[in-house]
XYZ file of C-alpha atoms in Angstrom:
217
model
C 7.766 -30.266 -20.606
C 6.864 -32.257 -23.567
C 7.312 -31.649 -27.121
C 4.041 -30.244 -29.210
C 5.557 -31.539 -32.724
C 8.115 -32.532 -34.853
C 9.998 -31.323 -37.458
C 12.652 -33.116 -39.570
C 14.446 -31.300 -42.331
C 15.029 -33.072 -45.458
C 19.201 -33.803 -44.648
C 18.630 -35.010 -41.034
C 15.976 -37.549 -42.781
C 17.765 -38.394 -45.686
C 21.455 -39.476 -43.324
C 19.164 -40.839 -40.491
C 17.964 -43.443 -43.204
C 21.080 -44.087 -44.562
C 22.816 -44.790 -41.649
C 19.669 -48.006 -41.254
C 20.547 -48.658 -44.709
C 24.108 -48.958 -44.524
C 23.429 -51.766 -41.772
C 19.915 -53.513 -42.531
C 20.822 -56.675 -40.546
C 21.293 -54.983 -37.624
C 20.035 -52.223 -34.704
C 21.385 -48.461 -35.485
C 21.097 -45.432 -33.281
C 22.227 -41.935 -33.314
C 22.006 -38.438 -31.702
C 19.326 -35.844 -32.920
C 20.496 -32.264 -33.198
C 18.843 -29.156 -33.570
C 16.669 -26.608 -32.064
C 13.362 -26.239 -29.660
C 10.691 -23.322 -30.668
C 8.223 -23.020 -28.542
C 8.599 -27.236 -27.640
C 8.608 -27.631 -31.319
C 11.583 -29.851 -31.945
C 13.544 -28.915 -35.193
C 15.564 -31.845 -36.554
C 18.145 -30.577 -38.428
C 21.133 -32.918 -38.842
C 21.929 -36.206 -36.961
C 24.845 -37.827 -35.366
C 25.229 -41.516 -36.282
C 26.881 -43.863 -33.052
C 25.434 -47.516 -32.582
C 25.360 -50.182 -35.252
C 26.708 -52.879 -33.140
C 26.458 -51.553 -29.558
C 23.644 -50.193 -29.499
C 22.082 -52.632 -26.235
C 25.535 -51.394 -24.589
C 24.967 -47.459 -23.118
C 28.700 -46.831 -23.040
C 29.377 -46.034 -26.584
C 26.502 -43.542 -26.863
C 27.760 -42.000 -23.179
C 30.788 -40.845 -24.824
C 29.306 -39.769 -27.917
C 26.691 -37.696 -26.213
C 29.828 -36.117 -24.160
C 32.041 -35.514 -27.456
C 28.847 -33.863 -29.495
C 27.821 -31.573 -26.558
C 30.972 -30.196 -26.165
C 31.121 -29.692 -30.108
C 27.682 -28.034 -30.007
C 29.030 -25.789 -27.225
C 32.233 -24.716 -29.343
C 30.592 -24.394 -32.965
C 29.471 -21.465 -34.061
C 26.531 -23.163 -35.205
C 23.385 -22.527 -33.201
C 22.883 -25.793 -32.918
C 22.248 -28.396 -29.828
C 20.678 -31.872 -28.626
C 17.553 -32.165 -29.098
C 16.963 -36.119 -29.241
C 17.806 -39.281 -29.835
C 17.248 -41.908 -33.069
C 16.877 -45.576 -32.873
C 16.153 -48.370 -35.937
C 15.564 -51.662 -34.268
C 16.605 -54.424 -36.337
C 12.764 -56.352 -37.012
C 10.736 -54.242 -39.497
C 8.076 -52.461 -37.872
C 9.250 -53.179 -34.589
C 8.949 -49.833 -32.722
C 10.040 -50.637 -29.270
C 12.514 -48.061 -27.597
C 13.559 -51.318 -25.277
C 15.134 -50.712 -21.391
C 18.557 -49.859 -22.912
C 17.202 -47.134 -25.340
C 14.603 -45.301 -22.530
C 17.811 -44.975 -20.511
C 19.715 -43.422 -23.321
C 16.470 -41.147 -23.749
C 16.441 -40.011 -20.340
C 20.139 -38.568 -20.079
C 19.564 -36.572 -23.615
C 16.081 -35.249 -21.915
C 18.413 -34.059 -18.814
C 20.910 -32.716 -21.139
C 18.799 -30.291 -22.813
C 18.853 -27.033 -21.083
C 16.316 -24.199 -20.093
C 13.748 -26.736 -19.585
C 12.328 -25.819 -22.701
C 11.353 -29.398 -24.050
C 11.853 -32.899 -22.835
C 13.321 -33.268 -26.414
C 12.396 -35.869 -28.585
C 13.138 -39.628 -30.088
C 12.161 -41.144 -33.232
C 12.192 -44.683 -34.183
C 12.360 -45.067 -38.236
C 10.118 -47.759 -39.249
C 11.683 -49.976 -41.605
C 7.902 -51.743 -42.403
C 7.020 -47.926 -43.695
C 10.021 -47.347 -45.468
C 10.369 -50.337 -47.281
C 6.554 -49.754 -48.549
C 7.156 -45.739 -49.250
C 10.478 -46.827 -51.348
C 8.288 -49.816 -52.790
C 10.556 -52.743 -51.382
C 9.123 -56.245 -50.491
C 10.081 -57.251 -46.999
C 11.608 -60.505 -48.287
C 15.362 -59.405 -47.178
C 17.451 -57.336 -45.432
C 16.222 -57.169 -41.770
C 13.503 -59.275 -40.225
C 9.730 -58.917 -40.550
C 7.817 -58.304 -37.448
C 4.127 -58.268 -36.728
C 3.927 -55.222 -34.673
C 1.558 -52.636 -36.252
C 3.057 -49.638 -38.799
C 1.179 -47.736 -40.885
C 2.843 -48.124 -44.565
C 0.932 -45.628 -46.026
C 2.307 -42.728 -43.193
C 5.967 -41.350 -42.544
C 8.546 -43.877 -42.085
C 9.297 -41.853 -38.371
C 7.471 -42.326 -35.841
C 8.330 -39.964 -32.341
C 8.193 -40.828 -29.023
C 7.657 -38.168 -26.484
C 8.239 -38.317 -22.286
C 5.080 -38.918 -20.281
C 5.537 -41.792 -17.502
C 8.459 -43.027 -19.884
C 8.572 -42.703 -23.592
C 4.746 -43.025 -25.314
C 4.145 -42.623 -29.156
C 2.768 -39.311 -30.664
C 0.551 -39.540 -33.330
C 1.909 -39.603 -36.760
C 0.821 -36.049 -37.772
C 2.580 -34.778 -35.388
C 5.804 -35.598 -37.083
C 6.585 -32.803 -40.430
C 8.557 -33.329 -43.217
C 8.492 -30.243 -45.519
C 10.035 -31.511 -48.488
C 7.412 -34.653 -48.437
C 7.753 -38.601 -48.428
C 7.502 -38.598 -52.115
C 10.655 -36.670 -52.391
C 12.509 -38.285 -49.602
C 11.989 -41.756 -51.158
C 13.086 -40.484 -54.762
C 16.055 -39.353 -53.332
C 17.100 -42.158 -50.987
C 16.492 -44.778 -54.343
C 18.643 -42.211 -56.241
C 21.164 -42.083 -53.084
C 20.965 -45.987 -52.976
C 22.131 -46.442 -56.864
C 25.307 -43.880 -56.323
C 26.121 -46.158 -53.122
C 26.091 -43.179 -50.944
C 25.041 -45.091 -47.704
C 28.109 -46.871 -47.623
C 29.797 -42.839 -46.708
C 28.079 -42.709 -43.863
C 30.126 -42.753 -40.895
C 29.093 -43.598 -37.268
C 31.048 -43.374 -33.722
C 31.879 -47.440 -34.123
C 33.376 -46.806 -37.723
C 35.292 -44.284 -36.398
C 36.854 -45.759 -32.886
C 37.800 -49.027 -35.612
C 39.579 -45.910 -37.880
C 40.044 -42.657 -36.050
C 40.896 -41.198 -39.481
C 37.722 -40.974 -40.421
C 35.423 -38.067 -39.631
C 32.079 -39.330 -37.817
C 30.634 -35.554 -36.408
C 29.251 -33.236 -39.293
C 31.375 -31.049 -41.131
C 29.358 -28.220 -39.556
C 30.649 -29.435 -36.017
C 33.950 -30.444 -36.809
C 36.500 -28.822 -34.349
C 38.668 -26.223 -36.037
């Protein structure tokens, strides 16, 4: 059963971004969490894993494992509901073998059959127009089509693999005017550099890579 659209609150947008900002030469991906209303996906925090591993599907197998038992202890009604992926080209929007296969175990993960659950690719062609950045630097341009004038996510839902929705379908209630004002403002006080993935945190256990909301008492 496939998702009918897609909503992203403004913190699960805001950390999904920084985490691809924190390493612009390179792939990222991450774990979407939230909740499914009638198939509606609600995004409403994310999971950083991959920055370096991210072709390599045992890092994220023990991630999903450590999150989904988190999501089953916290008091939080929260849950899987997806997975993220920044490819390292701008504009390049391909999921790739490695990513599909990461797709497919969330989908079976989510119960009740409610929703196939979701993935969304950030494109870095989009972003880098919405935050007015020339795509001189950082990671490399690609010629696969993005619309810079739309969101800088773009979901894929399951239908004989992992096809693109169309951009509407994607809603961001605080708008891309205020998510790009607050990512240059984020930017300036350095706050990507915080952001802490699964990798940062096998290299130093000390530091905390699940949200504060999901943190094990």
């Amino acid at each position: 059963m496939g998702s009918t659209g897609v909503t992203i609150e403004e913190d699960a947008a805001i950390r999904l971004t920084l985490h691809a900002l924190k390493y612009p030469r390179a792939s990222c991906n991450g774990i979407l969490l939230g909740r499914i209303d009638d198939g509606d996906v609600i995004v409403s925090e994310i999971v950083p894993v991959c920055h370096t591993y991210t072709t390599l599907p045992g890092p994220m197998e023990i991630a999903l494992c450590m999150v989904d038992k988190a999501c089953q202890k916290s008091a939080e009604q929260t849950s899987i509901v997806g997975y993220y992926q920044c490819n390292e080209r701008l504009g390049d929007l391909d999921l790739g073998l490695v990513g599909q296969k990461i797709a497919d175990t969330i989908s079976r993960l989510i119960s009740g059959g409610k929703s196939d659950g979701v993935v969304l690719m950030l494109d870095g062609k989009a972003l880098s127009s919405l935050m007015g950045i020339q795509n001189t630097n950082n990671k490399k341009n690609n010629n696969s089509s993005s619309s810079s004038s739309s969101s800088p996510f773009v979901s894929l839902k399951k239908s004989q693999g992992w096809v693109q929705m169309e951009r509407d379908c994607i809603r961001l209630p605080f708008g891309k005017d205020t998510l790009a004002s607050k990512l240059k403002q984020l930017i300036q006080e350095r706050a990507h550099e915080a952001i802490v993935d699964f990798e940062d945190h096998m290299e130093d256990i000390t530091q905390d890579w699940l949200p504060k909301r999901l943190l094990l008492q």
